[in-house]
Short mmCIF file of C-alpha atoms and ligand atoms in Angstrom, two decimals:
data_model
loop_
_atom_site.label_atom_id
_atom_site.label_comp_id
_atom_site.label_asym_id
_atom_site.label_seq_id
_atom_site.Cartn_x
_atom_site.Cartn_y
_atom_site.Cartn_z
CA MET A 1 0.00 0.00 0.00
CA SER A 2 1.27 3.48 -0.85
CA ALA A 3 1.96 6.21 1.71
CA PHE A 4 -1.40 7.63 0.56
CA GLU A 5 -3.22 4.45 1.63
CA VAL A 6 -5.06 4.35 -1.68
CA ARG A 7 -4.06 3.20 -5.12
CA ILE A 8 -5.82 4.10 -8.35
CA GLU A 9 -5.99 0.92 -10.40
CA GLU A 10 -7.85 2.38 -13.40
CA PRO A 11 -5.74 3.31 -16.43
CA VAL A 12 -5.94 7.05 -17.02
CA THR A 13 -4.67 9.81 -19.27
CA PHE A 14 -3.91 13.08 -17.63
CA VAL A 15 -3.99 15.93 -20.17
CA ILE A 16 -2.54 19.21 -18.92
CA SER A 17 -3.72 22.17 -21.02
CA GLY A 18 -1.20 24.95 -20.49
CA ALA A 19 1.54 22.43 -19.74
CA THR A 20 4.48 24.80 -20.07
CA GLY A 21 3.16 27.15 -17.39
CA ASP A 22 4.36 27.74 -13.86
CA LEU A 23 1.69 25.64 -12.12
CA THR A 24 2.63 22.53 -14.11
CA ARG A 25 6.27 22.89 -13.17
CA ARG A 26 5.82 23.85 -9.53
CA LYS A 27 2.83 21.76 -8.52
CA LEU A 28 1.24 19.38 -11.02
CA ILE A 29 4.25 17.43 -12.27
CA PRO A 30 5.86 17.20 -8.80
CA ALA A 31 2.53 15.92 -7.41
CA LEU A 32 2.18 13.33 -10.19
CA TYR A 33 5.79 12.24 -9.71
CA THR A 34 5.21 11.67 -5.99
CA LEU A 35 1.99 9.74 -6.65
CA PHE A 36 3.85 7.64 -9.21
CA LYS A 37 6.86 7.02 -6.99
CA GLU A 38 4.67 6.15 -4.01
CA GLY A 39 2.71 3.68 -6.12
CA ALA A 40 -0.56 5.60 -5.61
CA ILE A 41 -1.40 5.44 -9.32
CA THR A 42 -1.42 2.51 -11.66
CA GLU A 43 1.52 1.84 -14.00
CA ASP A 44 -0.93 2.30 -16.85
CA PHE A 45 -1.09 6.07 -16.92
CA ALA A 46 -0.12 8.75 -19.41
CA VAL A 47 0.53 12.44 -18.97
CA VAL A 48 0.05 14.58 -22.06
CA GLY A 49 1.43 18.09 -21.95
CA PHE A 50 -0.72 20.23 -24.25
CA ALA A 51 0.52 23.73 -25.10
CA ARG A 52 1.54 26.02 -27.91
CA ARG A 53 5.28 26.15 -27.44
CA GLU A 54 7.63 24.12 -29.65
CA TYR A 55 8.63 20.93 -27.82
CA ASP A 56 8.85 17.31 -28.74
CA ASN A 57 8.39 14.46 -26.26
CA SER A 58 12.00 14.42 -25.16
CA GLY A 59 12.19 18.22 -24.86
CA PHE A 60 9.09 18.22 -22.69
CA CYS A 61 10.50 15.42 -20.59
CA LYS A 62 13.71 17.41 -20.08
CA LEU A 63 11.72 20.49 -19.05
CA MET A 64 9.71 18.46 -16.54
CA ALA A 65 12.84 16.77 -15.18
CA GLU A 66 14.30 20.21 -14.45
CA ALA A 67 11.05 21.20 -12.77
CA LEU A 68 11.19 18.07 -10.62
CA ARG A 69 14.77 18.67 -9.56
CA GLU A 70 13.77 22.15 -8.47
CA HIS A 71 10.34 21.56 -6.94
CA SER A 72 9.75 17.90 -6.05
CA ARG A 73 9.36 17.21 -2.33
CA THR A 74 10.05 13.53 -3.08
CA PRO A 75 13.75 12.88 -3.73
CA VAL A 76 14.37 12.63 -7.47
CA ASP A 77 16.46 9.65 -8.54
CA GLU A 78 17.51 8.98 -12.11
CA THR A 79 15.85 5.55 -12.38
CA SER A 80 12.41 6.77 -11.28
CA LEU A 81 12.82 9.90 -13.34
CA LYS A 82 13.46 7.84 -16.46
CA ALA A 83 10.50 5.60 -15.67
CA PHE A 84 8.26 8.63 -15.02
CA CYS A 85 9.37 10.30 -18.26
CA SER A 86 8.32 7.21 -20.23
CA HIS A 87 4.71 8.13 -19.29
CA LEU A 88 5.02 11.72 -20.52
CA SER A 89 4.36 13.01 -24.02
CA TYR A 90 3.81 16.40 -25.59
CA HIS A 91 0.97 17.49 -27.84
CA ARG A 92 1.74 20.78 -29.51
CA GLY A 93 -1.19 22.99 -30.43
CA ASP A 94 -3.03 26.22 -29.94
CA LEU A 95 -5.51 25.73 -27.10
CA SER A 96 -8.16 27.68 -28.98
CA ASP A 97 -7.66 25.83 -32.28
CA ALA A 98 -10.11 23.00 -33.06
CA ALA A 99 -7.54 21.13 -35.15
CA ALA A 100 -5.27 20.66 -32.14
CA TYR A 101 -8.08 18.83 -30.33
CA ALA A 102 -8.80 16.62 -33.32
CA GLY A 103 -5.15 15.52 -33.18
CA LEU A 104 -5.53 14.70 -29.50
CA LYS A 105 -8.72 12.73 -30.18
CA ALA A 106 -6.89 10.66 -32.78
CA LYS A 107 -4.41 9.56 -30.11
CA PHE A 108 -7.27 8.29 -27.95
CA ASP A 109 -8.90 6.62 -30.95
CA ASP A 110 -5.85 4.64 -31.96
CA ASP A 111 -5.46 3.43 -28.36
CA THR A 112 -2.14 5.16 -27.84
CA LEU A 113 -3.56 6.64 -24.64
CA PRO A 114 -5.64 5.11 -21.82
CA ALA A 115 -9.30 5.96 -22.48
CA ASN A 116 -10.26 7.46 -19.08
CA ARG A 117 -9.29 11.09 -19.32
CA LEU A 118 -8.73 13.90 -16.90
CA PHE A 119 -8.28 17.31 -18.51
CA TYR A 120 -6.50 19.77 -16.25
CA LEU A 121 -7.20 23.28 -17.50
CA SER A 122 -4.23 25.22 -16.22
CA ILE A 123 -5.13 28.18 -18.43
CA THR A 124 -6.35 31.74 -18.09
CA PRO A 125 -10.14 32.15 -17.68
CA ASP A 126 -10.53 33.76 -21.11
CA LEU A 127 -9.37 30.50 -22.73
CA ILE A 128 -11.68 28.20 -20.83
CA GLU A 129 -14.74 28.68 -23.01
CA SER A 130 -12.95 27.80 -26.24
CA ALA A 131 -11.06 24.95 -24.56
CA VAL A 132 -14.28 23.31 -23.34
CA ASN A 133 -16.08 23.93 -26.65
CA ASN A 134 -13.18 22.34 -28.48
CA LEU A 135 -13.07 19.35 -26.18
CA ARG A 136 -16.78 18.80 -26.81
CA ASN A 137 -16.61 19.35 -30.56
CA ALA A 138 -13.67 17.00 -30.94
CA GLY A 139 -15.68 14.28 -29.17
CA LEU A 140 -13.24 14.18 -26.27
CA ILE A 141 -15.93 14.42 -23.58
CA THR A 142 -17.65 11.13 -22.80
CA LEU A 143 -21.13 10.94 -21.27
CA PRO A 144 -21.47 11.51 -17.51
CA HIS A 145 -21.58 8.36 -15.35
CA SER A 146 -20.17 6.30 -18.22
CA LYS A 147 -16.97 4.38 -18.90
CA PRO A 148 -14.48 5.51 -20.07
CA TRP A 149 -14.97 8.60 -17.97
CA THR A 150 -14.07 12.27 -18.57
CA ARG A 151 -13.32 14.75 -15.80
CA VAL A 152 -12.25 18.35 -16.15
CA VAL A 153 -10.27 20.13 -13.45
CA VAL A 154 -10.61 23.92 -13.53
CA GLU A 155 -8.15 26.21 -11.78
CA LYS A 156 -9.17 29.40 -10.07
CA PRO A 157 -9.95 32.26 -10.64
CA PHE A 158 -13.52 31.15 -11.37
CA GLY A 159 -14.48 34.49 -12.85
CA ARG A 160 -13.92 38.04 -11.61
CA ASP A 161 -17.36 38.69 -10.17
CA LEU A 162 -20.77 37.09 -9.94
CA GLN A 163 -21.70 37.70 -13.60
CA SER A 164 -18.49 36.25 -15.01
CA ALA A 165 -18.63 33.28 -12.62
CA GLN A 166 -22.20 32.59 -13.76
CA ALA A 167 -21.12 32.84 -17.38
CA LEU A 168 -18.23 30.44 -16.76
CA ASN A 169 -20.51 27.97 -15.02
CA ARG A 170 -22.96 28.19 -17.92
CA VAL A 171 -20.20 27.30 -20.38
CA LEU A 172 -18.92 24.41 -18.29
CA LEU A 173 -22.38 23.06 -17.59
CA SER A 174 -23.47 23.29 -21.21
CA HIS A 175 -20.89 20.62 -22.10
CA LEU A 176 -20.30 18.77 -18.88
CA ASP A 177 -22.30 17.42 -16.00
CA GLU A 178 -21.53 18.93 -12.55
CA THR A 179 -20.17 15.50 -11.53
CA GLN A 180 -17.50 15.83 -14.24
CA ILE A 181 -16.28 19.26 -13.13
CA TYR A 182 -13.62 19.64 -10.44
CA ARG A 183 -13.06 23.29 -9.46
CA ILE A 184 -9.85 23.22 -7.52
CA ASP A 185 -9.24 25.32 -4.41
CA HIS A 186 -5.94 23.94 -3.21
CA TYR A 187 -6.55 25.07 0.38
CA LEU A 188 -9.14 22.30 0.69
CA GLY A 189 -6.42 19.75 -0.06
CA LYS A 190 -4.24 20.85 2.84
CA GLU A 191 -4.14 18.20 5.55
CA THR A 192 -4.68 20.76 8.31
CA VAL A 193 -7.73 22.20 6.54
CA GLN A 194 -9.31 18.76 6.34
CA ASN A 195 -8.63 18.36 10.04
CA ILE A 196 -10.94 21.28 10.87
CA LEU A 197 -14.00 19.11 10.32
CA SER A 198 -12.52 16.09 12.12
CA PHE A 199 -11.49 18.21 15.05
CA ARG A 200 -14.89 19.87 15.35
CA PHE A 201 -17.08 16.85 14.80
CA ALA A 202 -15.03 13.94 16.21
CA ASN A 203 -14.75 15.58 19.64
CA THR A 204 -17.67 16.40 21.86
CA ILE A 205 -15.95 19.06 23.92
CA PHE A 206 -15.55 21.80 21.31
CA GLU A 207 -18.76 21.73 19.34
CA PRO A 208 -21.08 22.85 22.19
CA VAL A 209 -19.04 26.05 22.64
CA PHE A 210 -18.72 26.91 18.95
CA ASN A 211 -21.46 29.51 18.86
CA ARG A 212 -22.40 33.09 19.71
CA THR A 213 -22.80 32.33 23.42
CA TYR A 214 -19.14 31.46 23.90
CA VAL A 215 -17.21 32.79 20.93
CA ASP A 216 -16.25 36.44 20.89
CA ASN A 217 -14.75 36.59 17.41
CA ILE A 218 -12.94 34.57 14.78
CA GLN A 219 -9.80 35.76 13.00
CA ILE A 220 -8.62 34.11 9.81
CA THR A 221 -5.22 35.16 8.52
CA ALA A 222 -3.31 34.07 5.44
CA ALA A 223 -0.12 36.12 5.44
CA GLU A 224 2.64 35.73 2.90
CA THR A 225 6.15 37.15 2.73
CA VAL A 226 6.42 36.78 -1.06
CA GLY A 227 5.66 39.59 -3.48
CA MET A 228 5.43 39.18 -7.24
CA GLU A 229 8.07 36.47 -7.66
CA SER A 230 7.74 34.04 -10.57
CA GLY A 231 6.55 36.76 -12.92
CA ARG A 232 3.04 37.08 -11.51
CA GLY A 233 2.87 40.87 -11.73
CA ALA A 234 0.55 41.12 -14.74
CA PHE A 235 -1.88 38.49 -13.41
CA TYR A 236 -1.90 39.87 -9.89
CA ASP A 237 -2.35 43.48 -10.98
CA GLN A 238 -5.59 42.39 -12.66
CA THR A 239 -6.64 40.27 -9.71
CA GLY A 240 -5.69 41.64 -6.27
CA ALA A 241 -5.84 40.05 -2.84
CA LEU A 242 -9.62 39.95 -2.58
CA ARG A 243 -10.08 37.89 -5.74
CA ASP A 244 -6.88 35.90 -5.37
CA MET A 245 -7.25 34.73 -1.77
CA VAL A 246 -10.39 35.93 0.03
CA VAL A 247 -13.24 34.87 -2.25
CA ASN A 248 -11.90 31.34 -2.45
CA HIS A 249 -9.32 30.18 0.11
CA LEU A 250 -10.39 32.33 3.08
CA PHE A 251 -14.10 31.82 2.47
CA GLN A 252 -13.57 28.07 2.34
CA LEU A 253 -11.71 28.16 5.68
CA LEU A 254 -14.49 30.27 7.12
CA CYS A 255 -17.12 27.78 5.94
CA LEU A 256 -15.34 24.80 7.45
CA VAL A 257 -14.89 26.42 10.83
CA THR A 258 -18.45 27.72 11.11
CA MET A 259 -20.66 25.23 9.23
CA GLU A 260 -23.19 22.96 10.91
CA PRO A 261 -22.38 19.26 11.31
CA PRO A 262 -23.04 17.55 7.95
CA ASP A 263 -25.30 14.50 7.86
CA GLY A 264 -22.52 12.47 6.25
CA LEU A 265 -19.07 12.87 4.81
CA GLU A 266 -19.94 12.60 1.15
CA ALA A 267 -19.47 15.58 -1.15
CA ARG A 268 -23.14 16.59 -1.27
CA SER A 269 -23.61 16.77 2.51
CA ILE A 270 -20.49 18.84 3.13
CA ARG A 271 -21.08 21.18 0.21
CA ASN A 272 -24.71 21.70 1.28
CA GLU A 273 -23.59 22.82 4.74
CA LYS A 274 -20.95 25.14 3.32
CA MET A 275 -23.60 26.64 1.06
CA LYS A 276 -25.78 27.49 4.06
CA VAL A 277 -22.90 29.46 5.60
CA LEU A 278 -22.23 31.30 2.35
CA ARG A 279 -25.89 32.26 2.06
CA ALA A 280 -25.79 33.75 5.55
CA LEU A 281 -22.41 35.44 5.14
CA ARG A 282 -22.26 39.18 4.56
CA LEU A 283 -19.97 42.15 4.96
CA ALA A 284 -20.54 43.70 8.40
CA ASP A 285 -21.95 47.22 8.62
CA ALA A 286 -19.27 49.85 8.77
CA THR A 287 -19.32 52.71 11.27
CA LYS A 288 -17.09 55.75 11.53
CA HIS A 289 -14.88 54.07 14.10
CA HIS A 290 -15.15 50.56 12.76
CA PRO A 291 -14.74 50.25 9.02
CA ALA A 292 -15.51 46.82 7.57
CA VAL A 293 -12.92 46.79 4.77
CA CYS A 294 -9.28 47.78 4.60
CA PHE A 295 -7.23 47.51 1.42
CA GLY A 296 -3.47 47.99 1.35
CA GLN A 297 -0.63 47.87 -1.12
CA TYR A 298 2.99 47.19 -0.27
CA GLY A 299 5.50 49.93 -0.68
CA GLY A 300 9.20 49.38 -1.20
CA ASP A 301 12.32 49.66 0.88
CA GLY A 302 16.02 49.48 0.10
CA LYS A 303 15.80 45.70 -0.43
CA THR A 304 12.48 45.04 -2.14
CA LYS A 305 10.48 46.85 -4.80
CA ALA A 306 7.15 48.50 -4.15
CA PHE A 307 4.22 46.73 -5.84
CA ARG A 308 3.97 49.58 -8.35
CA GLY A 309 7.59 49.03 -9.32
CA GLU A 310 7.21 45.28 -9.91
CA ASP A 311 7.62 43.83 -13.37
CA ARG A 312 4.41 44.12 -15.47
CA VAL A 313 2.52 46.04 -12.80
CA ARG A 314 1.03 49.41 -13.82
CA PRO A 315 3.03 52.23 -12.21
CA GLN A 316 -0.21 53.86 -10.97
CA SER A 317 -1.83 50.54 -9.98
CA LYS A 318 -4.54 50.72 -7.31
CA THR A 319 -4.70 46.94 -6.94
CA GLU A 320 -4.75 45.78 -3.34
CA THR A 321 -2.01 43.41 -2.16
CA PHE A 322 -3.58 43.34 1.30
CA ALA A 323 -7.23 42.95 2.22
CA ALA A 324 -8.90 42.79 5.61
CA LEU A 325 -12.64 42.40 6.05
CA ARG A 326 -15.09 42.25 8.92
CA MET A 327 -17.82 39.76 8.12
CA GLU A 328 -20.98 38.52 9.82
CA ILE A 329 -22.84 35.26 9.58
CA SER A 330 -26.54 35.92 9.96
CA ASN A 331 -27.67 32.60 11.33
CA TRP A 332 -28.81 31.28 14.70
CA ARG A 333 -25.39 29.99 15.69
CA TRP A 334 -23.20 32.95 14.77
CA ALA A 335 -25.34 36.10 14.79
CA GLY A 336 -23.34 38.95 16.34
CA VAL A 337 -19.94 37.21 16.19
CA PRO A 338 -17.55 39.17 13.97
CA VAL A 339 -15.40 37.12 11.64
CA TYR A 340 -12.24 38.96 10.60
CA LEU A 341 -10.42 37.95 7.44
CA ARG A 342 -6.99 39.15 6.46
CA THR A 343 -4.51 38.32 3.75
CA GLY A 344 -1.59 40.02 2.09
CA LYS A 345 1.72 39.82 0.28
CA ARG A 346 5.08 40.98 1.67
CA LEU A 347 3.86 40.74 5.24
CA ALA A 348 5.92 40.02 8.34
CA LYS A 349 5.80 36.24 8.05
CA LYS A 350 4.27 33.35 6.17
CA THR A 351 1.44 32.03 8.27
CA THR A 352 -2.09 30.80 7.76
CA GLU A 353 -4.27 30.25 10.78
CA ILE A 354 -7.77 30.42 12.15
CA ALA A 355 -8.06 31.77 15.68
CA VAL A 356 -11.36 31.24 17.48
CA GLN A 357 -11.34 33.64 20.39
CA PHE A 358 -13.71 32.83 23.25
CA LYS A 359 -15.32 35.30 25.62
CA VAL A 360 -13.58 36.19 28.85
CA PRO A 361 -15.04 34.65 32.05
CA PRO A 362 -17.99 36.65 33.42
CA LEU A 363 -16.10 37.45 36.63
CA SER A 364 -12.39 38.03 36.81
CA LEU A 365 -11.14 36.37 40.02
CA PHE A 366 -7.50 36.25 39.05
CA GLN A 367 -4.91 38.66 37.91
CA HIS A 368 -3.16 37.70 34.77
CA VAL A 369 0.54 37.91 34.05
CA ALA A 370 1.30 38.87 30.49
CA CYS A 371 4.93 38.40 29.48
CA LYS A 372 6.75 39.68 26.44
CA GLY A 373 10.11 37.95 26.49
CA ASP A 374 11.41 38.39 30.03
CA VAL A 375 9.30 41.43 30.79
CA CYS A 376 6.06 40.58 32.62
CA ASP A 377 3.18 42.75 33.71
CA LEU A 378 -0.22 42.32 35.35
CA ALA A 379 -3.16 42.60 33.00
CA GLY A 380 -6.82 41.64 32.62
CA VAL A 381 -7.61 37.96 32.15
CA LYS A 382 -6.86 36.59 28.69
CA PRO A 383 -9.58 34.92 26.66
CA ASN A 384 -9.18 31.30 25.61
CA THR A 385 -8.19 31.02 21.99
CA LEU A 386 -8.32 27.94 19.84
CA ILE A 387 -5.90 28.16 16.94
CA PHE A 388 -5.96 26.02 13.85
CA ARG A 389 -2.48 26.51 12.47
CA ILE A 390 -2.84 25.65 8.81
CA GLN A 391 0.80 26.34 7.89
CA PRO A 392 3.65 26.29 8.74
CA ASP A 393 4.15 24.42 12.10
CA GLU A 394 0.86 22.70 11.38
CA GLY A 395 -1.17 21.93 14.46
CA ILE A 396 -3.94 22.94 16.81
CA PHE A 397 -3.31 25.00 19.93
CA LEU A 398 -5.58 25.94 22.77
CA GLN A 399 -4.56 28.90 24.88
CA VAL A 400 -5.78 28.61 28.45
CA SER A 401 -4.97 30.37 31.71
CA ALA A 402 -3.04 28.41 34.34
CA LYS A 403 -1.80 29.36 37.79
CA ARG A 404 1.75 30.53 37.77
CA PRO A 405 3.93 28.73 40.35
CA SER A 406 4.26 31.34 43.09
CA MET A 407 2.73 32.35 46.44
CA GLN A 408 0.34 34.64 44.59
CA LEU A 409 -2.83 33.65 42.81
CA VAL A 410 -1.95 34.93 39.41
CA VAL A 411 -2.49 33.17 36.13
CA GLU A 412 -0.60 33.11 32.89
CA SER A 413 -1.57 32.14 29.39
CA VAL A 414 -0.25 28.70 28.41
CA ASN A 415 -0.64 26.53 25.31
CA MET A 416 -2.12 23.07 25.12
CA ASP A 417 -0.88 21.97 21.79
CA PHE A 418 -0.97 19.26 19.21
CA SER A 419 1.53 19.58 16.42
CA TYR A 420 1.64 17.35 13.39
CA SER A 421 5.42 17.09 13.47
CA GLY A 422 5.38 16.03 17.13
CA LYS A 423 2.80 13.31 16.57
CA TRP A 424 3.60 12.10 13.06
CA ALA A 425 7.18 12.31 11.90
CA LYS A 426 6.34 12.03 8.20
CA GLU A 427 6.06 15.07 5.99
CA LEU A 428 2.50 16.13 5.16
CA PRO A 429 1.41 15.52 1.57
CA ASP A 430 1.17 18.50 -0.73
CA ALA A 431 -2.40 19.71 -1.33
CA TYR A 432 -2.11 18.98 -5.08
CA GLU A 433 -1.15 15.36 -4.45
CA ARG A 434 -4.28 14.84 -2.40
CA LEU A 435 -6.55 16.69 -4.81
CA LEU A 436 -5.22 15.01 -7.94
CA LEU A 437 -5.71 11.66 -6.30
CA ASP A 438 -9.27 12.61 -5.37
CA ALA A 439 -10.03 13.78 -8.92
CA LEU A 440 -8.59 10.52 -10.27
CA ARG A 441 -10.82 8.48 -8.01
CA GLY A 442 -13.87 10.64 -8.68
CA ASP A 443 -14.26 12.13 -5.21
CA SER A 444 -15.35 15.76 -5.46
CA THR A 445 -15.74 16.46 -1.72
CA LEU A 446 -12.73 18.76 -1.64
CA PHE A 447 -13.67 20.67 -4.79
CA THR A 448 -16.01 23.62 -5.10
CA ARG A 449 -19.52 23.23 -6.56
CA SER A 450 -20.95 25.79 -9.03
CA ASP A 451 -23.44 27.22 -6.53
CA GLU A 452 -20.69 27.67 -3.92
CA VAL A 453 -18.57 29.64 -6.35
CA GLU A 454 -21.47 31.90 -7.26
CA ALA A 455 -22.42 32.38 -3.61
CA GLU A 456 -18.82 33.38 -2.81
CA TRP A 457 -18.93 36.11 -5.46
CA GLU A 458 -22.32 37.27 -4.27
CA VAL A 459 -20.92 37.82 -0.78
CA VAL A 460 -18.20 40.18 -2.04
CA ALA A 461 -20.41 42.05 -4.49
CA ALA A 462 -20.68 44.95 -2.03
CA VAL A 463 -16.90 45.07 -1.56
CA LEU A 464 -16.26 44.94 -5.30
CA ALA A 465 -18.80 47.67 -5.90
CA GLY A 466 -16.86 50.07 -3.67
CA ALA A 467 -13.38 48.91 -4.70
CA ALA A 468 -12.96 51.37 -7.56
CA GLU A 469 -13.07 54.38 -5.26
CA ARG A 470 -11.06 52.73 -2.50
CA GLU A 471 -7.44 53.79 -2.66
CA PRO A 472 -5.26 51.07 -1.04
CA LEU A 473 -3.15 52.28 1.89
CA ILE A 474 0.56 51.85 1.38
CA TYR A 475 2.22 49.62 3.98
CA ALA A 476 5.84 48.83 4.69
CA PRO A 477 7.13 45.50 3.41
CA GLY A 478 7.71 43.10 6.30
CA SER A 479 4.92 44.71 8.37
CA TRP A 480 1.45 43.31 9.15
CA GLY A 481 -0.22 45.61 6.63
CA PRO A 482 -1.70 49.09 7.10
CA ALA A 483 -2.24 50.13 10.73
CA GLU A 484 -5.75 51.13 9.64
CA ALA A 485 -6.64 47.41 9.53
CA ASP A 486 -6.67 47.44 13.35
CA ARG A 487 -9.69 49.72 13.25
CA LEU A 488 -11.81 46.90 11.84
CA LEU A 489 -11.63 45.03 15.11
CA PHE A 490 -13.72 45.27 18.24
CA THR A 491 -10.97 43.44 20.14
CA ASP A 492 -7.41 44.24 21.20
CA GLY A 493 -5.85 43.74 17.82
CA TRP A 494 -4.96 41.08 15.31
CA ARG A 495 -3.08 38.04 16.50
CA ASN A 496 0.27 38.77 14.95
CA GLU A 497 2.12 35.61 15.94
C1 BG6 B 501 -2.73 30.87 -4.66
C2 BG6 B 501 -2.63 32.35 -4.93
O1 BG6 B 501 -4.04 30.42 -4.89
O2 BG6 B 501 -2.37 30.63 -3.30
C3 BG6 B 501 -1.23 32.86 -4.63
O3 BG6 B 501 -2.95 32.59 -6.29
C4 BG6 B 501 -0.83 32.49 -3.23
O4 BG6 B 501 -1.15 34.26 -4.80
C5 BG6 B 501 -1.04 31.00 -2.98
O5 BG6 B 501 0.55 32.81 -3.07
C6 BG6 B 501 -0.81 30.67 -1.52
O6 BG6 B 501 -0.84 29.30 -1.37
P1 BG6 B 501 -0.12 28.60 -0.15
O7 BG6 B 501 -0.47 27.16 -0.29
O8 BG6 B 501 1.34 28.87 -0.28
O9 BG6 B 501 -0.68 29.23 1.09
#
């Protein structure tokens, strides 16, 4: 049995449209290599790189071997590399040209390729419509629920707003059944993200306190130190933090941490519960002292460029590289509990976490010692906080107050923690490994359904409507974003740890 504890026995062809792009090199090929090396996929598989650039099979293989040496988390050895390369081939063609798809179809027809097919559309949204039309017209899409099967994996962004997301869904659904579409949000493939549901619903002690009676607020942070490395300037300038991270990754985290218990673990049950959260989710009302949105953009310093100075970014760009929002969930469980979301580039550190902050005890019997390094001071009692640390140092931590050893009755905040590395020595799988395996075995639980995507865009419609007039505040690289973001909170401040 492989390290993944599953093995796909069905022969399959994996067609990557946009195969010479960054995602293929950094994520897809390394994930497939690991699955292959671990024996999680059958020997009878083929990977077809489909793109416009001039390569032949051996040139493509060389390009992918370089990518593996640079990005594979699994050690690359020459024997496995050679064996892996024997499964790769290259199909040169323009992704919007019907003839290129006819050539691909011929390869399936003459049995050169295994008949089950997974098309991974690693392409820009404007190419998706013609790609799907071409797949259909070339006869490459088999009927739903039939053998051989066809599945199509679509990368985000799923549109730019509600209208474009609806249009994209219409195109996809005019040629494919929902069960054949896998909209990938790689955050759902992270081991720690999947653990949110297990942690909440496999333990009786947390669920009863996950509601407005006990929870004061929830903070979800996805902070990154990177800027526009790997030539992403042009894409990001058109996209911004809200579209790139909030509408998808952060909303999905929010759903998992606040949804009701599902009636089962199959895709439909979990997606239905997430949908209920999205329908109840809205931007909180802003007041003079408590805005609900803060957009920022990183400036430069002696070492790093300002966003506006990055390659292929407009010099006057008003695109936000930082976004913080105060949200509300208008349902019985969460009414009145603010949910703060925050993400940004070039921030102080790379960290993604969800902090559920509980209310302070109704009566403060103890004095609390708060220490910063060696300097300690007496302060009000600290609330309990439950932290889902998504990455790095993956784990779950509960901050509680405990009596400090001394003659005085004073308490101090201590951590009860579970860390993945302490419990399981092995490295966690990459999200793409998990999600590719799921797509290959036809499990769509960790992918986003069409109605979820549309609901996500609906939630931010109000933010998008005001975005044009909102000038992002410039923040220093290596900081936690604009100081103004603190004004969103009703609590002491963001958890900057
Ligand atoms: C991607 C965004 O979806 O997620 C990137 O497009 C971002 O801008 C990345 O850097 C972050 O992913 P991770 O797994 O490193 O947190």
